[in-house]
Short mmCIF file of N, CA and C in Angstrom, two decimals:
data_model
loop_
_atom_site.label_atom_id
_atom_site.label_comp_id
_atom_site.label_asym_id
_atom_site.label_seq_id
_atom_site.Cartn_x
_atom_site.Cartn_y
_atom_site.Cartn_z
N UNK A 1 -16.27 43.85 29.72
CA UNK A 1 -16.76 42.71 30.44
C UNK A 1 -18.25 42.48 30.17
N UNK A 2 -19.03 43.34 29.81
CA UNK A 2 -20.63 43.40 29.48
C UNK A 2 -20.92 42.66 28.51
N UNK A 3 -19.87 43.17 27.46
CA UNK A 3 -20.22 41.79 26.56
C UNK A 3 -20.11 40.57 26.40
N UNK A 4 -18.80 40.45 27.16
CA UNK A 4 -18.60 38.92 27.19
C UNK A 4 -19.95 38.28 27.92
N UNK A 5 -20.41 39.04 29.13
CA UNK A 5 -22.19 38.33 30.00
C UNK A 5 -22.98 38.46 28.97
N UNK A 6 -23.20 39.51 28.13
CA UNK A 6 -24.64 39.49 27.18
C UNK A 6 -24.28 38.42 25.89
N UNK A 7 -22.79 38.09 25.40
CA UNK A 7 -22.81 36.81 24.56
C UNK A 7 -23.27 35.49 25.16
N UNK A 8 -22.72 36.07 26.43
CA UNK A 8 -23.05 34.18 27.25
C UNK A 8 -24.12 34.02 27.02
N UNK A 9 -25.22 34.69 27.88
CA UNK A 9 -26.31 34.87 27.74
C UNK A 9 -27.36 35.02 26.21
N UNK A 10 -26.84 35.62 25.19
CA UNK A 10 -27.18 35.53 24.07
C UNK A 10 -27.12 33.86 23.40
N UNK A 11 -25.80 33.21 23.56
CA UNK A 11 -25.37 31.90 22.81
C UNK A 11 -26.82 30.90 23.39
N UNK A 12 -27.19 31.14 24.52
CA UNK A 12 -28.03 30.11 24.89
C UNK A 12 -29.29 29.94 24.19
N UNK A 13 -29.57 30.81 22.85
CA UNK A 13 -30.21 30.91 22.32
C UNK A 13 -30.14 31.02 20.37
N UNK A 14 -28.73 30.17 20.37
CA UNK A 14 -28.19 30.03 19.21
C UNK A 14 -29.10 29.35 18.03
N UNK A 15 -29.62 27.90 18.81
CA UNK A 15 -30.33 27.38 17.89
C UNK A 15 -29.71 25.79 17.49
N UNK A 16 -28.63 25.80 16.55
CA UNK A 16 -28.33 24.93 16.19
C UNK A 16 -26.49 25.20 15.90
N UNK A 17 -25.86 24.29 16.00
CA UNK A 17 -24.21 24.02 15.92
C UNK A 17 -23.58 25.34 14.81
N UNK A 18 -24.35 25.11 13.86
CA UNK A 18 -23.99 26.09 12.88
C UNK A 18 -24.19 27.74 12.91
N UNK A 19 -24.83 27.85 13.54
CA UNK A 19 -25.44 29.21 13.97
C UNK A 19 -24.36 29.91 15.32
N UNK A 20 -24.24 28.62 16.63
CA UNK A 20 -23.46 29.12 16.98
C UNK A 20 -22.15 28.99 16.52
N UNK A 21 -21.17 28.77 15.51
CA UNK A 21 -20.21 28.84 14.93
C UNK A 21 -20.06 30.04 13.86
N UNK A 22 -21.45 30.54 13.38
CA UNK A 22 -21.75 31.83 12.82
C UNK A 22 -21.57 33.00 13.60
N UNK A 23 -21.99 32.99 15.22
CA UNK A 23 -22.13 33.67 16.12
C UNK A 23 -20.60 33.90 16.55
N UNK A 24 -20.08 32.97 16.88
CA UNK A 24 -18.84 33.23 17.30
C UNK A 24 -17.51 33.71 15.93
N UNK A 25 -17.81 33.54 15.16
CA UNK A 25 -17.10 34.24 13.99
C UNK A 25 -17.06 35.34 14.02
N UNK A 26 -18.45 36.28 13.72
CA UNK A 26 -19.04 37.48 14.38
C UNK A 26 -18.50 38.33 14.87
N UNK A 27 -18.72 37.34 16.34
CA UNK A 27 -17.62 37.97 17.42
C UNK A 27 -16.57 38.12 17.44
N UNK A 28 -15.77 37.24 17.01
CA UNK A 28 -14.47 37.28 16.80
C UNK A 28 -13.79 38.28 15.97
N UNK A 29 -14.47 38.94 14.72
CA UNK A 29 -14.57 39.96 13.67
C UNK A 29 -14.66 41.42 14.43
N UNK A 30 -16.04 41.39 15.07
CA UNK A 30 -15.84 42.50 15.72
C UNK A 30 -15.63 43.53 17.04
N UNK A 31 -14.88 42.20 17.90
CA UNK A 31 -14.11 42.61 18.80
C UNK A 31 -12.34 42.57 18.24
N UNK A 32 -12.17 41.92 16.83
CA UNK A 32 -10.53 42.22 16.65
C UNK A 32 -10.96 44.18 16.16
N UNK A 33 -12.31 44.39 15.38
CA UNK A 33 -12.35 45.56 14.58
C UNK A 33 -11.93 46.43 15.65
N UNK A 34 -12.32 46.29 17.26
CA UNK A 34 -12.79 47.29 18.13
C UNK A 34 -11.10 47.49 18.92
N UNK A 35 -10.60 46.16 18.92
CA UNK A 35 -9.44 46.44 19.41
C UNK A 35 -8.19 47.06 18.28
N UNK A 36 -8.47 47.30 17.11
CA UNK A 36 -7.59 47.68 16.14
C UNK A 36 -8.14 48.97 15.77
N UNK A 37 -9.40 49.69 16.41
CA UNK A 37 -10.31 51.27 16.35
C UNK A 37 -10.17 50.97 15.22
N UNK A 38 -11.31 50.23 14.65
CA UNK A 38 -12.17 50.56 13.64
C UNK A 38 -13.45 50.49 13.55
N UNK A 39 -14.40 50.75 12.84
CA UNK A 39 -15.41 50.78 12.87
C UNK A 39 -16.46 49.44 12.54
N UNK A 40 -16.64 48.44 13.61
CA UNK A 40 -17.18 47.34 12.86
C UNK A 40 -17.83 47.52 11.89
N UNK A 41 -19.04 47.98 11.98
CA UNK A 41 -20.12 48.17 10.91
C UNK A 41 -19.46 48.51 9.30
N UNK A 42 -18.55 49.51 9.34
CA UNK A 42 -18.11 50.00 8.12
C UNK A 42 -16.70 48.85 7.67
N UNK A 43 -16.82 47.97 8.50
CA UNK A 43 -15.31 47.21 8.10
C UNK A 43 -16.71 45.70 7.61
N UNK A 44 -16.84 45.54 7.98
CA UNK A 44 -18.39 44.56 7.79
C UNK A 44 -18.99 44.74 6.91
N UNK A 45 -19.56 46.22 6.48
CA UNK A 45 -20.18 46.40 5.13
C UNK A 45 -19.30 46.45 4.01
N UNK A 46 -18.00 46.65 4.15
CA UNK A 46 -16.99 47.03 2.73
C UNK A 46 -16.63 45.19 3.13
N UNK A 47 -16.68 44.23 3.92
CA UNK A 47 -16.14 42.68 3.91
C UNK A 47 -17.24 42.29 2.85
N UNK A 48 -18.47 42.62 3.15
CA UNK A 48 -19.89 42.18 2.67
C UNK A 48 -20.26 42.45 0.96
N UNK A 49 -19.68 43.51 1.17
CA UNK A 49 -19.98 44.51 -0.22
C UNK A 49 -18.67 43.69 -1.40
N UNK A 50 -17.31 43.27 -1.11
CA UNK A 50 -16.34 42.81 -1.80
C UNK A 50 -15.78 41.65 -1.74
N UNK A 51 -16.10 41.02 -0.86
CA UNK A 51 -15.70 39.38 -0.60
C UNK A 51 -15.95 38.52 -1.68
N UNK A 52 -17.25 38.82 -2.08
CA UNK A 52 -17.82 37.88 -3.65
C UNK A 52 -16.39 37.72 -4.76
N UNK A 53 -16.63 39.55 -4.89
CA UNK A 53 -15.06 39.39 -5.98
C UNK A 53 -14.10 39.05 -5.59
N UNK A 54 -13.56 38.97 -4.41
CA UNK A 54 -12.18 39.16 -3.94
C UNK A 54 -11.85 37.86 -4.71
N UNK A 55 -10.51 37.25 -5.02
CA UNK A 55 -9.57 36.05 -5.17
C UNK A 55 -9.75 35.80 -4.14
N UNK A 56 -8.81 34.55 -3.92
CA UNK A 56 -8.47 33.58 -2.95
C UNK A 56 -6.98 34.39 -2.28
N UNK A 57 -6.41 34.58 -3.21
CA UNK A 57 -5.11 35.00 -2.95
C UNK A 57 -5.13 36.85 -2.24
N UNK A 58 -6.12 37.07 -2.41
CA UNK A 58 -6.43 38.64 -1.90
C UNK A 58 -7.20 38.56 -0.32
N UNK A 59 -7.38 37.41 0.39
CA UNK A 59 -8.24 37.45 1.50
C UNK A 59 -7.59 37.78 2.54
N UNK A 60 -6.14 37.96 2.66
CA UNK A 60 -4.90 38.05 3.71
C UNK A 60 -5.36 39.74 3.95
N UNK A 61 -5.57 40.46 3.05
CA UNK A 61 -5.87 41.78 2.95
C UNK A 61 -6.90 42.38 3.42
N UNK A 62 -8.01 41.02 3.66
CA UNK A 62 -9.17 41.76 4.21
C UNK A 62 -9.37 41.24 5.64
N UNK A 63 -8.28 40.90 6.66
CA UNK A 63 -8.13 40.88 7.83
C UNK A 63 -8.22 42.36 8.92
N UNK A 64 -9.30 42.13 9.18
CA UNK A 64 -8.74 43.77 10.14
C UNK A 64 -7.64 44.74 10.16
N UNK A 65 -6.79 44.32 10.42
CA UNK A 65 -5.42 45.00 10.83
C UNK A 65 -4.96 45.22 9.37
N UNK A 66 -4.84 44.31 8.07
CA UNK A 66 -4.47 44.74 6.87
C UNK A 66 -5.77 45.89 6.55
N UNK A 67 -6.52 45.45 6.62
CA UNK A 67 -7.50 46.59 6.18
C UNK A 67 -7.61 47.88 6.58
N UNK A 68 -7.59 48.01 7.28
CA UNK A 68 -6.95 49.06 8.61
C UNK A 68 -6.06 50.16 7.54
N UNK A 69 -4.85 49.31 7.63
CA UNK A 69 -3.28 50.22 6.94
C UNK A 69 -3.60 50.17 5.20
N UNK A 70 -4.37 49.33 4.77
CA UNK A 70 -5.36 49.86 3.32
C UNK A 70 -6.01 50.69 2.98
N UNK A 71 -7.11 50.94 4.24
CA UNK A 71 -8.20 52.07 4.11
C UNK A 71 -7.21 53.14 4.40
N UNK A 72 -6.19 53.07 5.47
CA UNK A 72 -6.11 54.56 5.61
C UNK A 72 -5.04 54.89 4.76
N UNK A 73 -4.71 54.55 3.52
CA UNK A 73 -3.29 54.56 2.26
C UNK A 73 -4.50 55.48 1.68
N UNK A 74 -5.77 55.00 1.44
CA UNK A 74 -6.51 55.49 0.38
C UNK A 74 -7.02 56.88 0.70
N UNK A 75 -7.14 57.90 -0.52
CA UNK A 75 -7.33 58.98 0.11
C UNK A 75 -9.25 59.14 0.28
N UNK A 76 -9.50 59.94 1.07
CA UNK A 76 -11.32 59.90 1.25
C UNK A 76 -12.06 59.44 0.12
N UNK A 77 -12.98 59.36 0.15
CA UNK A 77 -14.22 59.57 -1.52
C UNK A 77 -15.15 61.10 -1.24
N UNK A 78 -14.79 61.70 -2.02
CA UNK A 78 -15.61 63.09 -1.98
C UNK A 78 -17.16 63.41 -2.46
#
């Protein structure tokens, strides 16, 4: 519930239409990460780090929940 008051409170300081539509994307990203236990930050930096290359046809895969049952197929990096 804390967050939902500190977004409210945060949005009022968006700026402009686009920003808050940036903001709420965001959010939307990493409250699905939190409800599927993953790690925003590390699901955010590997979105950030591979999105450039990805296809069009490969983006279904980088949804939380696919990513999720991806990362954990793969075995660690040592």
């Amino acid at each position: 519930m804390k967050r939902v008051v500190l977004n409210r409170k945060n949005s009022l300081f968006v700026g402009n239409p686009r920003g808050g539509r940036t903001a709420a994307i965001l959010a939307s990203l990493t409250s699905t990460c939190r409800r599927h236990d993953i790690d925003p930050q590390l699901y955010l930096t590997q979105l950030l780090i591979n999105l450039p290359s990805a296809r069009a046809s490969e983006l279904q895969a980088w949804l939380p929940d696919q990513w999720k049952l991806i990362s954990a197929s793969r075995p660690p990096h040592l």
